[in-house]
CSV table of C-alpha atoms in Angstrom, one decimal:
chain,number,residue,atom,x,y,z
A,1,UNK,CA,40.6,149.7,-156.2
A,2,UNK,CA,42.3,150.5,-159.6
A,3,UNK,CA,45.7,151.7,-159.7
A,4,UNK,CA,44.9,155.1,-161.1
A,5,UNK,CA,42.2,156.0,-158.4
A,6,UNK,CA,44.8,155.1,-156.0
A,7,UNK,CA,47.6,157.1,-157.5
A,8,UNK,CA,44.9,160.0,-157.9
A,9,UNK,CA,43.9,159.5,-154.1
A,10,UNK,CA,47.8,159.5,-152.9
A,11,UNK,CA,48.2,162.9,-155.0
A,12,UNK,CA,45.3,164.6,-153.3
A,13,UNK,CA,46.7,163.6,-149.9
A,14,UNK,CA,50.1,165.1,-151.0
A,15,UNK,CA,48.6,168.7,-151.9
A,16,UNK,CA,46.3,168.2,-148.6
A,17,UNK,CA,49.2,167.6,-146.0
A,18,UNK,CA,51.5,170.5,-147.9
A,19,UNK,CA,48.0,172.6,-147.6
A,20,UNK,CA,47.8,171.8,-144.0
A,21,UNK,CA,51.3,173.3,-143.7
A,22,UNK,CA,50.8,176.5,-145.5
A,23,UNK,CA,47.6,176.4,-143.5
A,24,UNK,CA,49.8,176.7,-140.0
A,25,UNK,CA,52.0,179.5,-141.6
A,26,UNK,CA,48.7,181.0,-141.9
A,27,UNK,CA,48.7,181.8,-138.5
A,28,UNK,CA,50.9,184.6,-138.9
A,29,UNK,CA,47.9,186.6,-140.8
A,30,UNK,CA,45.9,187.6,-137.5
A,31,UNK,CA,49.0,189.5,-135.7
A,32,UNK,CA,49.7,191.5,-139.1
A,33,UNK,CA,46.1,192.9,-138.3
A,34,UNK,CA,46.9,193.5,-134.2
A,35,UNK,CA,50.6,195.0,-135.7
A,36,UNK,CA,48.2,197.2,-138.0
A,37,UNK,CA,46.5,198.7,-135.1
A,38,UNK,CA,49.2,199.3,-133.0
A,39,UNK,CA,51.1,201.0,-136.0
A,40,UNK,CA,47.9,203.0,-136.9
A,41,UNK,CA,47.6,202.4,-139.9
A,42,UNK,CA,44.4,200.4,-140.1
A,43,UNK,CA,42.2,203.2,-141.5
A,44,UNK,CA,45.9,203.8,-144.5
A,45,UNK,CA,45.3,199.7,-145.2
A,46,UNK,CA,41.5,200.3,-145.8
A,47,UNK,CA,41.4,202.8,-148.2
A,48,UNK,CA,44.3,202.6,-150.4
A,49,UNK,CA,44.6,198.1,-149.9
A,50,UNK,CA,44.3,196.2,-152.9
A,51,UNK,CA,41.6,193.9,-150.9
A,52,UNK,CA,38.9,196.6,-150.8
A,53,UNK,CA,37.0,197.4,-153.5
A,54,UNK,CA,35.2,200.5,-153.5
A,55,UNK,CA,31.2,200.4,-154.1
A,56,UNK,CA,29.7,202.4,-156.6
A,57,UNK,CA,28.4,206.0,-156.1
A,58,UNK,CA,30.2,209.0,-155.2
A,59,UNK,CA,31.7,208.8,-151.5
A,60,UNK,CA,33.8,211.3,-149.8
A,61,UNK,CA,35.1,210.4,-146.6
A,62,UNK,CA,36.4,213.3,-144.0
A,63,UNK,CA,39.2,213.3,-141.7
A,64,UNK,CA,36.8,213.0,-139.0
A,65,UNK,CA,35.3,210.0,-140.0
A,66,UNK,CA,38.7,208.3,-140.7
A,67,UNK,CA,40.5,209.7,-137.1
A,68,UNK,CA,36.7,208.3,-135.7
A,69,UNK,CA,36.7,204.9,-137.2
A,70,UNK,CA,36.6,201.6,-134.7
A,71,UNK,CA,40.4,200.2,-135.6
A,72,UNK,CA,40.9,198.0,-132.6
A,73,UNK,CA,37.5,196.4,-132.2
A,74,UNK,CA,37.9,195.9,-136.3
A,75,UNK,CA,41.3,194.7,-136.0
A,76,UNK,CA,40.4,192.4,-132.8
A,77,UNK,CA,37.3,190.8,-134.9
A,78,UNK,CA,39.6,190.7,-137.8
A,79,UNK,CA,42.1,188.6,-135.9
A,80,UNK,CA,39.5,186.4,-134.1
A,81,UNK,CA,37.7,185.4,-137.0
A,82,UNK,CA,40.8,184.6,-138.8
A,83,UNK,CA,42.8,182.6,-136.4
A,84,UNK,CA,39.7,180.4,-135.8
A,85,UNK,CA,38.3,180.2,-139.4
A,86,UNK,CA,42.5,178.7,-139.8
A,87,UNK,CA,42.0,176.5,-136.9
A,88,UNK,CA,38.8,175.1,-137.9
A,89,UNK,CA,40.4,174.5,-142.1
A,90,UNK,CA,43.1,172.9,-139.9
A,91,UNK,CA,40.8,170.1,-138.5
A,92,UNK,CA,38.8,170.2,-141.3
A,93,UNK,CA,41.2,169.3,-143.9
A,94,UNK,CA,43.5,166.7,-141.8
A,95,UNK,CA,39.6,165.3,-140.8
A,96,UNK,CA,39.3,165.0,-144.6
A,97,UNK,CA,42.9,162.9,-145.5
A,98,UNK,CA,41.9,160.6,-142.2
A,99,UNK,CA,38.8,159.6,-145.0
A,100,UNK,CA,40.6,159.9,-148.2
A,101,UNK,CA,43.5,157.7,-146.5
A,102,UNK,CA,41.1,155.2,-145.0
A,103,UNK,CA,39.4,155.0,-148.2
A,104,UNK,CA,43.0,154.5,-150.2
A,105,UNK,CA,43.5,151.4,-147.7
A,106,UNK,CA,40.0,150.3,-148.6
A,107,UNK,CA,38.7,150.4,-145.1
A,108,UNK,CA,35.3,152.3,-146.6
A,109,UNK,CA,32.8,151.7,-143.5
A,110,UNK,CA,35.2,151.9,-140.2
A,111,UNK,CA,34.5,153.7,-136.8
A,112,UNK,CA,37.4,156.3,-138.1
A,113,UNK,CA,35.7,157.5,-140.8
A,114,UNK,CA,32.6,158.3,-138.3
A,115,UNK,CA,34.8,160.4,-136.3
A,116,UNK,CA,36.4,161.8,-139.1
A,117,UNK,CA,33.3,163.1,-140.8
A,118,UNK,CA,31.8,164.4,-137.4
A,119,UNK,CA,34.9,166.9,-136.6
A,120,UNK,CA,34.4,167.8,-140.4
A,121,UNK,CA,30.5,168.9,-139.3
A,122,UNK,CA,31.9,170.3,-135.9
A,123,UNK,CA,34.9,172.7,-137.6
A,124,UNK,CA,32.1,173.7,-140.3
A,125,UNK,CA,30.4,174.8,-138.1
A,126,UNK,CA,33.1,176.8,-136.1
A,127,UNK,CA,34.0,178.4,-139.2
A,128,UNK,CA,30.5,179.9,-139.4
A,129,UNK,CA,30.9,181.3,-135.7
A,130,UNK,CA,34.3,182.6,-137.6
A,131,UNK,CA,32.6,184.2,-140.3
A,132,UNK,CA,30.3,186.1,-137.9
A,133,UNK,CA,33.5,187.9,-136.7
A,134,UNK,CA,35.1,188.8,-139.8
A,135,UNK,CA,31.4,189.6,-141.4
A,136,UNK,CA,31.7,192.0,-138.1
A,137,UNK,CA,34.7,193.6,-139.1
A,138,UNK,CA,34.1,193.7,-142.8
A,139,UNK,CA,30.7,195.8,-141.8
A,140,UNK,CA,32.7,198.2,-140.0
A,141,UNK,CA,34.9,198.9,-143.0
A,142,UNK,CA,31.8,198.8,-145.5
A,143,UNK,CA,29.6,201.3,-143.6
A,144,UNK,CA,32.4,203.6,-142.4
A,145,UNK,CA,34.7,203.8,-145.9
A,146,UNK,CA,32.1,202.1,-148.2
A,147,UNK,CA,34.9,199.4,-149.0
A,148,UNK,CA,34.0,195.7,-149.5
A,149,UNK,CA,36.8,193.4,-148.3
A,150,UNK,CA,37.4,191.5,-151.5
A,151,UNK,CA,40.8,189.6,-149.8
A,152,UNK,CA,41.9,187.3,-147.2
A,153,UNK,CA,39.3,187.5,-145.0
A,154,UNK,CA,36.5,188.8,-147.1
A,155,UNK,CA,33.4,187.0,-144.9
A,156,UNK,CA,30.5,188.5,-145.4
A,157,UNK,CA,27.0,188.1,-143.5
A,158,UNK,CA,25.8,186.1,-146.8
A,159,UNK,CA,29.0,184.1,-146.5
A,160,UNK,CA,27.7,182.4,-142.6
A,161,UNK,CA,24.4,180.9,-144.2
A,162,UNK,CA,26.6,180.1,-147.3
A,163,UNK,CA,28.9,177.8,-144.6
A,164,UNK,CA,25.6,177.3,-142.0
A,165,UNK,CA,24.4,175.2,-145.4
A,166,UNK,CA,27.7,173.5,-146.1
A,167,UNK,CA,27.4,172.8,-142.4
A,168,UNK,CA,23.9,171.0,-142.7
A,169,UNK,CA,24.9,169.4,-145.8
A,170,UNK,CA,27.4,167.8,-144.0
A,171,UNK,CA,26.2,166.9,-141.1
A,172,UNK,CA,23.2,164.9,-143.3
A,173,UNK,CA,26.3,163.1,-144.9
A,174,UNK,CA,27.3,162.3,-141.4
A,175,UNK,CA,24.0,160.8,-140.1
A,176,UNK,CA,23.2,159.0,-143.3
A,177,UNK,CA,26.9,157.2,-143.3
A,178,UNK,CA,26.5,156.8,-139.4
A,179,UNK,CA,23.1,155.2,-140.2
A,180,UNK,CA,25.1,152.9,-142.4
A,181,UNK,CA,27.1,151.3,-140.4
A,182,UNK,CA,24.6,150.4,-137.9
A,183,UNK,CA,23.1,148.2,-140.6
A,184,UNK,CA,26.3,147.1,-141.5
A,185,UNK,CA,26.8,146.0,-138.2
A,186,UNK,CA,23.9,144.2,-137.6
A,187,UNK,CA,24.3,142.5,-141.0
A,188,UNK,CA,27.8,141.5,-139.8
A,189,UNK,CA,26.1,140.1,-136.2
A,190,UNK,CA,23.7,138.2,-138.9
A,191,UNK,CA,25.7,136.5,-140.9
């Protein structure tokens, strides 16, 4: 391996493992949504928030509509869908330096990476069961206030086949590299 692939390699896993750090501190975000909805101030956040952009047309919104609006069930999917779409980068991203540090030691087809690349398959595919509850709560604010959640957590319905995809994608990466190490296993009881 040339020294500048390896030097590029032991740069990405620096970012990664300070990313996975920011990524616990992260954790913080779904109780600033329950601590919302116990202040009441949910409906405040959605209308005058920086994350939600208004669509186009003329809207007018009454009192009624903004004393009626769901805040608990929209802050509870809120804070659901965020805390596991967090836990699920989490295992994702230290699933993906396990690869990247295998591959710096040059240990390309190992049982490790296997593993590796299956709990990347298995937290893609909890962060689409993530994006259904924030694509939940981001309906509730679109149809009620006609605001798109253009922040944080801005999943949409689009945004679950969007990960479903990355989901497959992966998981035909995993059977293809799981495929290859059967052959290079039985080449190794060959030989």
């Amino acid at each position: 391996m040339s020294k500048w692939l390896s030097a590029g390699l032991n740069a990405i896993m620096i970012f990664g493992n300070i990313a996975v750090f920011f990524m616990y501190l992260c954790f913080i975000v779904p109780f600033y949504y329950l601590y919302e909805a116990i202040s009441g101030r949910i409906v405040n956040s959605i209308l005058t928030g920086d994350d939600f952009l208004l669509t186009p047309g003329r809207h007018v919104i009454s009192a009624a509509v903004m004393q009626s609006f769901p805040s608990w069930p929209y802050a509870i999917l809120m804070a659901i869908g965020i805390a596991i779409n967090i836990w699920a980068g989490i295992k994702f991203l230290r699933a993906l330096l396990e690869i990247l540090e295998n591959i710096d030691q040059q240990h390309y087809f190992s049982t490790e990476n296997v593993g590796s690349l299956k709990t990347m398959v298995m937290a893609q595919l909890v962060m689409v069961v993530a994006d259904v509850f924030m694509a939940s709560g981001n309906q509730l604010s679109s149809s009620w206030f006609f605001r798109i959640n253009n922040g944080v957590a801005s999943a949409t319905w689009p945004t679950c086949f969007d990960d479903l995809f990355v989901a497959i994608a992966l998981g035909a990466i995993y059977v293809t590299y799981q495929h290859a190490m059967a052959i290079k296993a039985e080449n190794d009881l060959t030989v």
